[in-house]
Amino acid sequence: MTEPPNEPRILLSTPHLGGDEERLMLEALRSNWVAPLGPMVDAFEAEFAERVGSPHAVALSSGTAALHLALIGLGVGPDDEVLVSTLTFAGSVNPIMYLGARPVLLDSEEESWNLDPGLLETVLANRARGGRLPKAVVPVHLYGQPANLPAIMAICDRYGVAVLEDAAESLGATCGDRDPGTFGRAGVFSFNGNKVITTSGGGMLVTEDAALATLARKLASQARDPAPHYQHSMVGYNYRLSNLLAALGRGQLRQLDQRVAARRAHFTAYQAALGDLPGVEFMPAAPWGEHSRWLTTLTLDPATGLTPAGVSATLDAAGIECRPVWKPMHLQPVFAGCEVIGGAVSEQLFRDGLCLPSGSNLTGDQRDRVIAVFRSACALAA
Ligand SMILES: *Cc1c(COP(=O)(O)O)cnc(C)c1O
């Protein structure tokens, strides 16, 4: 099947504007608040905190910056261990390396594709016997599905280890009646261009801990002491979100419910249209929460002759972008020296997994095209 003439390429997940963004950005421009910090940043933080149900939110230049500052706030330093999901994006692990700490990469469970609480329990028991517990555990809520937070929180509470949630992909999901990102000592969100909502680049750190929020705010603006002259007693960073981008974020946040509803509708339609194909299995929905379906993701059973590379090539030739599932961190050359616990589940998900176009601005016609080409790719392999 070839690309229909004049049809734009169908991309995985693109920014979706169309609410109050233009008006709010103009308001910021006309007020001349073209700076890091400003009233739009304050309002974005307050509105975001309210939306996810956290007392404090700190707007930052990226999700990675938010993770970095949260790790500092939890006291992570050189040679400390930090347990983190191996099946994730490198942005979850890089900030651990910035601090000279040691990531320990934990495999996924099949039920949610997220950090396996059984492995977590084993590792913490083992470390407790050795007398040195990790400084933090970083579960990731992959593709919009919350990790098993009830189990993970209970285990970490028992050992007194702090939880830092990487909720970069899960804005709009729920776990019980709360938002993932608000269970641990801190949680981080990303507003990168492909996420559920975007500020082109940006992130948010949320926490119940007022001191942690204050420290993050200070570190994000070069750690200035409260003095009229420029005085610094700590090494700081330039990580604050600009007032202009916060205006964009406020407009985007107002659209969140519709954006998540659109992504969930894509998942439902894909599953209805493709779920009957032999060897095609959609990412499961774990019972403890509601998946935001940031990306619709599935696995292909190699026994059927289907491979992500083969199906992607057919889709690509028809002008449709797909992506493999994240390559686990323990298979990344840069993290080759890191300890890994298990790994078989994430390796299989990487080998067999594929993400379909899932943007909230994907039209029904475009989705039908993806479905038709996907079915033809499966017929080719059969
Ligand atoms: C996007 C993402 C990040 C990093 O966020 P940025 O805003 O791009 O720095 C971290 N972790 C996960 C799981 C992500 O998907």
mmCIF file with all atom_site columns, N, CA and C and ligand atoms in Angstrom, residues 62-65 67 88-89 91-92 140 142 166 168-169 189-192 194-195 202-203 294 326, ligand 1:
data_model
loop_
_atom_site.group_PDB
_atom_site.id
_atom_site.type_symbol
_atom_site.label_atom_id
_atom_site.label_alt_id
_atom_site.label_comp_id
_atom_site.label_asym_id
_atom_site.label_entity_id
_atom_site.label_seq_id
_atom_site.pdbx_PDB_ins_code
_atom_site.Cartn_x
_atom_site.Cartn_y
_atom_site.Cartn_z
_atom_site.occupancy
_atom_site.B_iso_or_equiv
_atom_site.pdbx_formal_charge
_atom_site.auth_seq_id
_atom_site.auth_comp_id
_atom_site.auth_asym_id
_atom_site.auth_atom_id
_atom_site.pdbx_PDB_model_num
ATOM   1  N N  . SER A 1 62  ? 12.538 21.083 32.085 1.00 0.00 ? 62  SER A N  1
ATOM   2  C CA . SER A 1 62  ? 12.294 19.756 31.492 1.00 0.00 ? 62  SER A CA 1
ATOM   3  C C  . SER A 1 62  ? 11.947 18.762 32.589 1.00 0.00 ? 62  SER A C  1
ATOM   4  N N  . GLY A 1 63  ? 11.425 17.621 32.164 1.00 0.00 ? 63  GLY A N  1
ATOM   5  C CA . GLY A 1 63  ? 11.185 16.541 33.103 1.00 0.00 ? 63  GLY A CA 1
ATOM   6  C C  . GLY A 1 63  ? 12.490 16.003 33.663 1.00 0.00 ? 63  GLY A C  1
ATOM   7  N N  . THR A 1 64  ? 13.518 15.980 32.828 1.00 0.00 ? 64  THR A N  1
ATOM   8  C CA . THR A 1 64  ? 14.826 15.500 33.272 1.00 0.00 ? 64  THR A CA 1
ATOM   9  C C  . THR A 1 64  ? 15.388 16.400 34.371 1.00 0.00 ? 64  THR A C  1
ATOM   10 N N  . ALA A 1 65  ? 15.237 17.708 34.203 1.00 0.00 ? 65  ALA A N  1
ATOM   11 C CA . ALA A 1 65  ? 15.675 18.660 35.240 1.00 0.00 ? 65  ALA A CA 1
ATOM   12 C C  . ALA A 1 65  ? 14.893 18.426 36.530 1.00 0.00 ? 65  ALA A C  1
ATOM   13 N N  . LEU A 1 67  ? 13.598 15.590 37.579 1.00 0.00 ? 67  LEU A N  1
ATOM   14 C CA . LEU A 1 67  ? 14.139 14.387 38.212 1.00 0.00 ? 67  LEU A CA 1
ATOM   15 C C  . LEU A 1 67  ? 15.460 14.686 38.914 1.00 0.00 ? 67  LEU A C  1
ATOM   16 N N  . THR A 1 88  ? 12.380 1.959  30.206 1.00 0.00 ? 88  THR A N  1
ATOM   17 C CA . THR A 1 88  ? 12.021 3.376  30.260 1.00 0.00 ? 88  THR A CA 1
ATOM   18 C C  . THR A 1 88  ? 12.853 4.133  29.242 1.00 0.00 ? 88  THR A C  1
ATOM   19 N N  . PHE A 1 89  ? 12.666 5.445  29.236 1.00 0.00 ? 89  PHE A N  1
ATOM   20 C CA . PHE A 1 89  ? 13.456 6.362  28.418 1.00 0.00 ? 89  PHE A CA 1
ATOM   21 C C  . PHE A 1 89  ? 14.686 6.787  29.237 1.00 0.00 ? 89  PHE A C  1
ATOM   22 N N  . GLY A 1 91  ? 15.898 9.439  29.955 1.00 0.00 ? 91  GLY A N  1
ATOM   23 C CA . GLY A 1 91  ? 15.683 10.588 30.840 1.00 0.00 ? 91  GLY A CA 1
ATOM   24 C C  . GLY A 1 91  ? 15.409 10.193 32.280 1.00 0.00 ? 91  GLY A C  1
ATOM   25 N N  . SER A 1 92  ? 14.959 8.951  32.504 1.00 0.00 ? 92  SER A N  1
ATOM   26 C CA . SER A 1 92  ? 14.737 8.481  33.883 1.00 0.00 ? 92  SER A CA 1
ATOM   27 C C  . SER A 1 92  ? 16.052 8.214  34.601 1.00 0.00 ? 92  SER A C  1
ATOM   28 N N  . VAL A 1 140 ? 8.525  4.055  37.034 1.00 0.00 ? 140 VAL A N  1
ATOM   29 C CA . VAL A 1 140 ? 8.103  4.837  35.860 1.00 0.00 ? 140 VAL A CA 1
ATOM   30 C C  . VAL A 1 140 ? 6.711  4.363  35.464 1.00 0.00 ? 140 VAL A C  1
ATOM   31 N N  . LEU A 1 142 ? 4.805  3.800  32.637 1.00 0.00 ? 142 LEU A N  1
ATOM   32 C CA . LEU A 1 142 ? 5.128  3.717  31.212 1.00 0.00 ? 142 LEU A CA 1
ATOM   33 C C  . LEU A 1 142 ? 3.912  3.839  30.307 1.00 0.00 ? 142 LEU A C  1
ATOM   34 N N  . ASP A 1 166 ? 8.450  8.742  38.295 1.00 0.00 ? 166 ASP A N  1
ATOM   35 C CA . ASP A 1 166 ? 8.615  9.324  36.969 1.00 0.00 ? 166 ASP A CA 1
ATOM   36 C C  . ASP A 1 166 ? 7.266  9.210  36.260 1.00 0.00 ? 166 ASP A C  1
ATOM   37 N N  . ALA A 1 168 ? 6.329  11.165 33.813 1.00 0.00 ? 168 ALA A N  1
ATOM   38 C CA . ALA A 1 168 ? 6.481  11.956 32.580 1.00 0.00 ? 168 ALA A CA 1
ATOM   39 C C  . ALA A 1 168 ? 5.464  11.570 31.512 1.00 0.00 ? 168 ALA A C  1
ATOM   40 N N  . GLU A 1 169 ? 5.075  10.283 31.497 1.00 0.00 ? 169 GLU A N  1
ATOM   41 C CA . GLU A 1 169 ? 4.204  9.786  30.422 1.00 0.00 ? 169 GLU A CA 1
ATOM   42 C C  . GLU A 1 169 ? 2.760  9.597  30.888 1.00 0.00 ? 169 GLU A C  1
ATOM   43 N N  . PHE A 1 189 ? 6.733  15.323 36.011 1.00 0.00 ? 189 PHE A N  1
ATOM   44 C CA . PHE A 1 189 ? 5.976  15.283 34.761 1.00 0.00 ? 189 PHE A CA 1
ATOM   45 C C  . PHE A 1 189 ? 6.810  15.970 33.681 1.00 0.00 ? 189 PHE A C  1
ATOM   46 N N  . SER A 1 190 ? 6.508  15.624 32.424 1.00 0.00 ? 190 SER A N  1
ATOM   47 C CA . SER A 1 190 ? 7.218  16.237 31.294 1.00 0.00 ? 190 SER A CA 1
ATOM   48 C C  . SER A 1 190 ? 6.228  16.893 30.353 1.00 0.00 ? 190 SER A C  1
ATOM   49 N N  . PHE A 1 191 ? 6.627  18.054 29.820 1.00 0.00 ? 191 PHE A N  1
ATOM   50 C CA . PHE A 1 191 ? 5.829  18.729 28.793 1.00 0.00 ? 191 PHE A CA 1
ATOM   51 C C  . PHE A 1 191 ? 6.619  18.817 27.499 1.00 0.00 ? 191 PHE A C  1
ATOM   52 N N  . ASN A 1 192 ? 7.376  17.785 27.198 1.00 0.00 ? 192 ASN A N  1
ATOM   53 C CA . ASN A 1 192 ? 8.088  17.714 25.925 1.00 0.00 ? 192 ASN A CA 1
ATOM   54 C C  . ASN A 1 192 ? 7.058  17.653 24.787 1.00 0.00 ? 192 ASN A C  1
ATOM   55 N N  . ASN A 1 194 ? 6.129  15.637 22.558 1.00 0.00 ? 194 ASN A N  1
ATOM   56 C CA . ASN A 1 194 ? 5.325  14.456 22.219 1.00 0.00 ? 194 ASN A CA 1
ATOM   57 C C  . ASN A 1 194 ? 4.461  13.967 23.381 1.00 0.00 ? 194 ASN A C  1
ATOM   58 N N  . LYS A 1 195 ? 4.479  14.664 24.494 1.00 0.00 ? 195 LYS A N  1
ATOM   59 C CA . LYS A 1 195 ? 3.744  14.194 25.669 1.00 0.00 ? 195 LYS A CA 1
ATOM   60 C C  . LYS A 1 195 ? 2.261  14.607 25.589 1.00 0.00 ? 195 LYS A C  1
ATOM   61 N N  . GLY A 1 202 ? 9.571  21.337 28.820 1.00 0.00 ? 202 GLY A N  1
ATOM   62 C CA . GLY A 1 202 ? 9.275  21.789 30.179 1.00 0.00 ? 202 GLY A CA 1
ATOM   63 C C  . GLY A 1 202 ? 8.975  20.602 31.060 1.00 0.00 ? 202 GLY A C  1
ATOM   64 N N  . GLY A 1 203 ? 8.894  20.866 32.359 1.00 0.00 ? 203 GLY A N  1
ATOM   65 C CA . GLY A 1 203 ? 8.605  19.782 33.291 1.00 0.00 ? 203 GLY A CA 1
ATOM   66 C C  . GLY A 1 203 ? 8.040  20.346 34.574 1.00 0.00 ? 203 GLY A C  1
ATOM   67 N N  . TRP A 1 294 ? -1.323 7.184  26.795 1.00 0.00 ? 294 TRP A N  1
ATOM   68 C CA . TRP A 1 294 ? -0.477 8.180  26.102 1.00 0.00 ? 294 TRP A CA 1
ATOM   69 C C  . TRP A 1 294 ? -0.110 7.641  24.714 1.00 0.00 ? 294 TRP A C  1
ATOM   70 N N  . TRP A 1 326 ? 10.425 1.178  24.173 1.00 0.00 ? 326 TRP A N  1
ATOM   71 C CA . TRP A 1 326 ? 11.720 1.652  24.695 1.00 0.00 ? 326 TRP A CA 1
ATOM   72 C C  . TRP A 1 326 ? 12.724 0.502  24.799 1.00 0.00 ? 326 TRP A C  1
HETATM 73 C C1 . LIG B 2 .   ? 9.871  12.285 28.379 1.00 0.00 ? 1   LIG B C1 1
HETATM 74 C C2 . LIG B 2 .   ? 10.386 11.474 29.502 1.00 0.00 ? 1   LIG B C2 1
HETATM 75 C C3 . LIG B 2 .   ? 11.329 11.965 30.418 1.00 0.00 ? 1   LIG B C3 1
HETATM 76 C C4 . LIG B 2 .   ? 12.071 13.255 30.234 1.00 0.00 ? 1   LIG B C4 1
HETATM 77 O O1 . LIG B 2 .   ? 11.297 14.369 30.110 1.00 0.00 ? 1   LIG B O1 1
HETATM 78 P P1 . LIG B 2 .   ? 11.904 15.654 29.341 1.00 0.00 ? 1   LIG B P1 1
HETATM 79 O O2 . LIG B 2 .   ? 10.886 16.700 29.616 1.00 0.00 ? 1   LIG B O2 1
HETATM 80 O O3 . LIG B 2 .   ? 11.985 15.284 27.894 1.00 0.00 ? 1   LIG B O3 1
HETATM 81 O O4 . LIG B 2 .   ? 13.220 15.958 29.934 1.00 0.00 ? 1   LIG B O4 1
HETATM 82 C C5 . LIG B 2 .   ? 11.675 11.191 31.500 1.00 0.00 ? 1   LIG B C5 1
HETATM 83 N N1 . LIG B 2 .   ? 11.160 9.974  31.686 1.00 0.00 ? 1   LIG B N1 1
HETATM 84 C C6 . LIG B 2 .   ? 10.265 9.448  30.829 1.00 0.00 ? 1   LIG B C6 1
HETATM 85 C C7 . LIG B 2 .   ? 9.710  8.097  31.101 1.00 0.00 ? 1   LIG B C7 1
HETATM 86 C C8 . LIG B 2 .   ? 9.873  10.164 29.686 1.00 0.00 ? 1   LIG B C8 1
HETATM 87 O O5 . LIG B 2 .   ? 9.018  9.613  28.816 1.00 0.00 ? 1   LIG B O5 1
#
